[in-house]
XYZ file of C-alpha atoms in Angstrom:
432
model
C 77.433 103.816 74.707
C 75.031 106.634 74.189
C 76.044 109.672 75.066
C 73.200 111.840 77.172
C 72.277 115.371 76.192
C 72.645 118.260 78.547
C 69.470 117.544 80.604
C 70.220 113.551 81.029
C 73.941 114.611 82.240
C 72.187 117.142 84.649
C 69.836 114.146 85.756
C 72.976 112.031 86.188
C 75.176 114.333 88.181
C 71.740 114.642 90.607
C 72.053 110.803 90.916
C 75.844 110.573 91.493
C 75.319 113.226 94.247
C 72.674 110.670 96.008
C 75.089 107.968 95.960
C 77.563 109.997 97.249
C 75.511 111.645 99.623
C 74.259 107.820 100.941
C 77.715 106.943 102.279
C 77.857 110.023 104.262
C 81.067 111.560 103.162
C 82.034 114.700 104.444
C 84.531 115.425 102.154
C 85.513 114.468 98.788
C 87.709 111.350 98.161
C 89.803 113.463 95.956
C 91.074 115.485 98.644
C 94.074 113.645 100.410
C 94.160 113.312 104.180
C 96.198 115.817 104.610
C 94.089 118.299 102.746
C 91.303 117.316 104.647
C 92.751 117.509 107.842
C 94.039 121.075 107.121
C 90.600 122.097 106.630
C 89.266 120.308 109.921
C 92.408 122.084 111.517
C 91.242 125.736 109.997
C 87.861 125.047 111.077
C 88.840 124.318 114.792
C 91.121 126.918 115.098
C 88.357 129.656 114.130
C 85.925 127.957 116.801
C 88.870 127.890 119.312
C 90.369 131.991 118.634
C 86.535 132.783 119.529
C 86.190 130.898 122.592
C 89.574 132.205 123.603
C 88.221 135.789 123.009
C 85.303 135.362 125.430
C 87.405 133.463 128.239
C 90.125 136.229 127.634
C 87.590 138.976 128.430
C 86.725 136.944 131.767
C 90.226 137.000 132.713
C 90.580 140.625 132.299
C 87.355 141.114 134.214
C 88.609 139.259 136.834
C 92.175 140.990 137.251
C 90.412 144.364 137.274
C 88.258 143.113 140.192
C 90.804 141.638 142.333
C 93.486 144.025 141.737
C 92.944 147.147 144.447
C 95.818 148.901 143.449
C 95.280 151.061 140.031
C 98.595 150.317 138.402
C 97.953 146.585 138.918
C 94.644 147.172 137.262
C 96.028 148.932 134.334
C 99.079 146.431 134.036
C 96.499 143.592 134.316
C 94.461 145.480 131.953
C 97.397 145.745 129.558
C 98.369 142.506 129.384
C 94.702 140.985 128.426
C 94.601 144.054 125.710
C 97.932 142.725 124.296
C 96.659 138.846 124.290
C 93.330 139.701 123.269
C 94.438 141.357 120.311
C 96.799 138.486 119.419
C 94.351 136.092 119.472
C 91.901 138.422 117.448
C 94.670 138.713 114.901
C 94.860 135.031 114.847
C 90.944 134.717 114.253
C 91.266 137.149 111.389
C 94.235 135.325 109.834
C 91.734 132.127 109.877
C 89.439 133.923 107.377
C 91.803 134.782 104.667
C 94.697 132.593 102.267
C 96.970 133.236 104.994
C 95.158 130.694 107.533
C 94.302 128.310 104.536
C 98.257 128.142 103.700
C 100.092 128.188 107.393
C 97.081 127.024 109.711
C 100.476 125.575 111.750
C 101.613 128.918 112.577
C 98.528 129.963 113.453
C 98.076 127.287 116.086
C 101.371 128.137 117.713
C 100.486 131.596 117.749
C 97.188 131.142 119.864
C 98.945 129.050 121.941
C 101.854 131.249 122.337
C 99.942 134.285 122.812
C 98.090 133.032 126.008
C 101.146 131.036 127.547
C 104.049 132.976 126.537
C 103.265 136.382 125.880
C 101.064 136.571 129.075
C 104.297 135.493 130.621
C 106.682 137.987 129.293
C 104.321 140.831 130.093
C 103.978 139.472 133.352
C 107.580 139.506 133.917
C 107.952 143.241 132.193
C 105.288 144.868 134.264
C 105.634 142.876 137.835
C 109.601 141.976 137.588
C 108.969 138.462 138.519
C 107.914 135.168 136.883
C 105.815 132.682 138.653
C 104.515 129.377 136.856
C 100.691 129.795 136.132
C 100.219 126.025 135.922
C 96.224 126.354 135.552
C 96.583 128.668 132.423
C 98.909 126.482 130.996
C 97.293 122.927 131.432
C 93.906 124.666 130.318
C 95.606 125.650 126.987
C 96.965 122.544 126.288
C 93.979 120.407 127.090
C 91.814 122.995 125.024
C 94.120 122.386 122.278
C 94.259 118.905 122.563
C 90.206 118.707 122.732
C 89.256 121.703 119.914
C 92.463 120.889 117.608
C 93.407 117.349 117.662
C 95.781 117.214 114.944
C 99.358 116.808 114.760
C 100.479 115.581 117.880
C 104.187 117.104 117.334
C 102.774 120.571 116.560
C 100.988 120.463 120.252
C 104.856 119.427 121.378
C 106.179 122.032 120.006
C 103.730 124.426 121.269
C 104.063 123.097 124.854
C 108.004 123.047 124.387
C 108.218 126.816 123.527
C 106.113 127.583 126.661
C 108.219 125.597 129.042
C 111.443 127.494 127.387
C 110.053 130.703 127.271
C 109.211 130.308 131.099
C 112.702 129.048 132.065
C 114.530 131.741 130.251
C 112.105 134.334 131.735
C 112.719 132.551 135.493
C 116.288 132.707 134.675
C 116.235 136.308 134.213
C 113.648 137.642 136.494
C 113.749 135.370 139.735
C 117.159 135.282 141.578
C 115.426 133.151 144.609
C 112.794 130.562 144.880
C 109.318 132.166 145.957
C 107.999 128.706 147.145
C 109.425 125.546 148.303
C 111.478 123.457 145.791
C 108.743 120.424 146.492
C 106.199 122.914 144.889
C 107.868 123.888 142.042
C 108.720 119.851 141.163
C 104.823 119.183 141.988
C 103.931 122.024 139.242
C 106.420 120.257 136.994
C 104.983 116.978 137.495
C 101.481 118.020 136.731
C 102.663 119.665 133.591
C 104.519 116.764 132.288
C 101.751 114.397 132.708
C 99.377 117.166 130.780
C 101.827 117.343 127.956
C 102.066 113.561 127.634
C 98.234 112.486 127.981
C 97.338 115.569 125.477
C 100.179 114.379 122.886
C 99.196 110.933 123.348
C 95.437 111.661 123.094
C 96.267 113.640 119.854
C 98.278 110.956 118.300
C 95.568 108.123 118.968
C 92.824 110.623 117.516
C 94.469 111.166 114.252
C 95.254 107.719 114.092
C 92.020 106.612 114.267
C 90.991 109.588 111.731
C 93.402 108.070 109.328
C 92.480 104.865 109.830
C 88.475 105.984 109.244
C 89.840 107.939 106.172
C 91.211 105.045 104.807
C 88.399 102.896 105.371
C 86.026 105.379 103.551
C 88.123 106.037 100.886
C 88.278 101.897 100.225
C 84.671 101.798 100.320
C 83.963 104.866 98.231
C 86.501 103.661 95.651
C 84.686 99.986 95.684
C 81.323 101.858 95.271
C 83.103 104.068 92.127
C 84.050 100.926 90.799
C 81.036 99.033 91.388
C 78.889 102.191 89.754
C 81.498 101.937 86.849
C 80.787 98.362 86.308
C 77.109 98.786 86.562
C 77.309 101.441 83.651
C 79.057 99.040 81.707
C 76.288 96.687 81.981
C 73.303 98.762 81.612
C 72.636 102.454 80.336
C 72.815 105.466 82.961
C 69.162 105.987 82.937
C 68.335 102.369 83.294
C 70.787 101.985 86.079
C 69.500 104.855 88.198
C 66.358 103.224 87.558
C 67.402 100.103 88.720
C 68.657 101.833 92.296
C 65.274 103.399 93.311
C 62.765 100.952 91.481
C 62.506 97.434 92.698
C 59.989 96.290 90.332
C 60.150 95.258 86.942
C 61.728 97.969 84.609
C 59.897 97.702 81.039
C 59.773 100.838 78.489
C 58.093 101.161 75.372
C 59.625 102.771 72.296
C 57.556 103.784 69.394
C 60.580 103.405 66.841
C 64.010 102.433 67.015
C 66.484 100.469 64.931
C 68.324 97.184 65.546
C 71.108 95.871 64.243
C 72.423 92.264 64.388
C 75.693 91.336 63.022
C 77.281 87.810 62.801
C 80.966 86.831 61.770
C 80.524 84.318 58.667
C 82.245 81.387 59.119
C 83.610 81.927 62.678
C 82.091 78.411 63.757
C 84.277 76.828 61.106
C 87.513 78.850 61.999
C 87.007 77.894 65.859
C 87.778 74.096 64.574
C 91.194 75.401 63.347
C 92.761 77.445 66.108
C 93.257 77.278 69.463
C 90.311 78.087 71.816
C 92.187 81.048 73.554
C 93.319 82.525 70.148
C 89.780 82.361 68.819
C 88.666 84.170 72.171
C 91.162 86.966 71.803
C 90.392 87.599 68.181
C 86.944 88.053 68.831
C 87.584 90.347 71.826
C 89.420 92.112 69.426
C 86.956 92.555 66.972
C 84.378 93.078 69.698
C 86.328 95.935 71.247
C 86.289 97.530 68.037
C 82.635 97.371 67.199
C 82.074 98.648 70.959
C 84.220 101.633 70.161
C 82.298 102.507 67.075
C 78.855 102.125 69.073
C 80.217 104.756 71.631
C 81.379 106.884 68.463
C 77.901 106.492 66.915
C 75.983 107.102 70.214
C 74.346 103.957 69.871
C 73.635 101.341 72.621
C 75.258 97.866 72.685
C 72.671 95.472 74.005
C 74.613 92.206 74.301
C 76.873 89.383 72.314
C 75.613 85.926 71.667
C 78.769 83.983 70.368
C 79.986 85.685 67.201
C 77.107 87.525 67.207
C 76.847 91.304 68.107
C 73.532 93.309 69.121
C 72.985 96.966 69.401
C 70.354 99.542 69.226
C 70.055 103.304 68.127
C 67.010 105.343 69.794
C 67.029 104.220 73.105
C 66.981 104.751 76.171
C 67.393 108.039 75.031
C 64.873 108.465 72.221
C 66.529 110.233 68.778
C 64.936 111.280 65.349
C 68.315 109.853 63.484
C 68.198 106.362 64.853
C 68.026 104.733 61.534
C 70.751 107.053 60.287
C 73.068 106.495 63.075
C 72.974 102.447 62.706
C 73.507 102.772 59.388
C 76.576 104.441 59.655
C 77.787 101.933 62.730
C 77.181 99.207 60.119
C 79.030 100.604 57.489
C 81.954 101.365 59.752
C 81.561 97.608 60.912
C 82.011 96.853 57.399
C 85.290 98.737 56.984
C 86.968 98.021 60.395
C 86.647 94.219 59.387
C 88.273 95.056 56.310
C 90.940 96.637 58.231
C 91.314 93.926 60.851
C 91.537 91.468 58.066
C 94.693 93.765 56.372
C 96.250 94.109 59.371
C 96.310 90.450 60.678
C 96.204 88.697 57.158
C 92.731 87.146 58.331
C 89.655 86.932 56.219
C 86.622 87.433 58.163
C 83.175 88.476 56.962
C 80.552 90.173 58.584
C 76.845 89.719 57.902
C 74.668 92.388 59.079
C 71.019 93.037 59.470
C 69.037 95.942 60.324
C 65.199 96.652 61.365
C 63.365 99.782 62.374
C 60.033 99.647 64.082
C 58.911 99.705 68.013
C 60.261 97.538 70.648
C 59.911 97.032 74.537
C 63.342 97.442 76.623
C 64.073 96.898 80.180
C 65.569 94.859 83.013
C 63.894 91.329 84.083
C 65.066 88.777 86.760
C 66.625 89.036 90.200
C 70.260 88.011 89.235
C 72.911 88.749 86.634
C 70.909 91.952 85.444
C 70.953 92.522 81.619
C 69.466 95.272 79.420
C 67.530 93.847 76.688
C 64.964 94.277 73.573
C 61.551 92.259 72.943
C 59.189 92.542 70.061
C 58.919 92.018 66.520
C 61.517 94.459 65.518
C 64.079 92.599 67.299
C 63.050 89.453 65.384
C 62.957 90.797 62.030
C 66.308 92.379 62.537
C 67.580 88.797 63.312
C 65.752 87.495 60.456
C 67.619 90.367 58.434
C 70.904 89.153 59.578
C 70.646 85.186 59.299
C 69.044 85.728 55.890
C 71.420 88.167 54.374
C 74.564 87.762 52.347
C 78.003 87.808 53.599
C 79.600 90.904 53.481
C 76.437 92.640 52.868
C 73.873 94.972 55.204
C 70.640 93.479 54.562
C 67.453 96.188 56.096
C 63.703 95.736 56.149
C 61.210 98.195 54.502
C 60.877 100.397 57.239
C 64.508 101.189 57.699
C 64.753 101.881 53.884
C 61.834 104.110 54.259
C 63.938 105.771 56.822
C 67.552 105.780 55.059
C 66.571 106.248 51.129
C 66.970 110.084 51.271
C 70.812 109.815 52.839
C 71.831 106.542 51.740
C 72.358 104.405 48.299
C 70.459 100.955 48.892
C 70.052 98.354 46.674
C 66.768 96.406 46.158
C 66.896 92.716 46.755
C 63.362 91.900 46.391
C 61.173 89.713 48.276
C 62.820 87.179 50.369
C 61.294 84.428 52.475
C 61.803 85.064 55.853
C 61.248 81.981 58.684
C 58.222 82.958 60.635
C 57.209 86.098 58.624
C 56.570 84.916 54.862
C 57.909 87.094 51.959
C 59.587 90.306 52.689
C 60.996 93.127 50.737
C 64.526 93.742 51.799
C 67.428 95.829 50.504
C 71.233 96.267 51.096
C 72.618 98.990 52.133
C 75.440 100.379 50.259
C 76.957 103.537 51.240
C 75.763 106.875 52.241
C 75.182 109.435 49.790
C 78.216 112.070 49.799
C 77.035 115.507 50.603
C-alpha cells in the first residue's frame, strides 16, 4: 500500500474528521464511558455552582429584607456569606486539576454547603433547628436535573443532609415546635423527593450508557468499514468515492505496472487438495502484499495465481520504475525463500511496463480500483511472453532503469497484438 506524503496525510486527517462529524459524536470513542461521564459531571457542576451563587444572593437579600432586628440581619448575612464562599470555592475547584480528579467531592460539597452548613449555622446563631423542606427539595431536584450522574452519590448527599438535621435537632430542640403530624408530612415529602430524584438519575444514566454503547458500536462498525474500504481502495480514491457519485477516472502520465504469475501453479493444483492450494497461494500473496507496502506500491488485484501492482499512482512519484524493479527483485527472493522453507518448487515469472495509464473505479457494486491502457496490456504481455524465474521489461522501463540496475538485452520478441518488441531481463540492482 502506498504511504502518503505529509500533505496527503493532512488531507486524510481532514477526511477522517469529516467522517467522524457525520456521526455527530460529542466525544471520542476512545474515551471510556466513565471518562465521558466525569467530564459531563464537571461541566454541569460548574454551571450549577454559578446558578447557586446567583440564587444565594437573592436569598441573602430576602433575609436582609425580612429580618427587622439588626442582629437577625447580621446573622442571616453571615450564614449566606459562608454558604456563598463555599459555593465559590467549589466553582474555583472545578477549574483546576482537583475538580477533574475529584468531581464527586465537589458534588457533595455543593449540596452540603446549602443543606448542612446552613442548618449548622442556623443552630449556632439562633439555637434551634427546623426542617426547611423547601430548600432541601430545591437542592435535591436541582442536582438531579443538572448533574444526573451516579444515583448513589445523590443518595449519599441526601442521607448526609438528613443525618445532619437529625443530629442538630437532637441537640438543639428539646420540644416539638410544631405538631407531630407536621414533621411526618415533611418527612413524607422529603422521602418521596429523594426517591424520585434517585430513580430519575438511575434511569437517565442507564439511558446515557445505552446510548454510549450504541454509539460506540456504530462508530466501531464505521471504523471497521473504513478499514475494509481502505484495504480495497487507496486512501485518496476512497475519499473521492465518498463525496463523488460519478465515475472516478484519472489519467497518469507515467507509471510502472507489474504482472507476476506463478509458473506451473495450474499443474500443481491437480496434485494437492484445493484447500491446501488456496492456503499456499494466500501465504505467497501475503508476502507480496507486505513487499508492496514496504516499497510504497499499490496492489491492484489478483487473478487466480497472477498478481498485479503499480507504482506511481494514485500519488505520482518520479521513482516509480525503480520502486517496481526493487519490488520485482524482492518477489524473486521471497519465492526462493518460501520454497526453501517449505521444500517446494514454485517459480515466478514477472513482466514490467512503463507508460501512461488511466486508473479509476467503475460500476455500482463490488468496487475495485483498476487500470486501463496500452501500458497494462504491455505489462501483461511482458509477463506471459517472459521466461520462468525472470523479470522481463519493455523498452520504456529499460530507459528508466538502466542507470541503476543490471539489465540483459533479450532482443526482439513477437508479442501478440503488438508485433515485435525489444525486451530486457532485469537481473539486479547496481551496488552503490
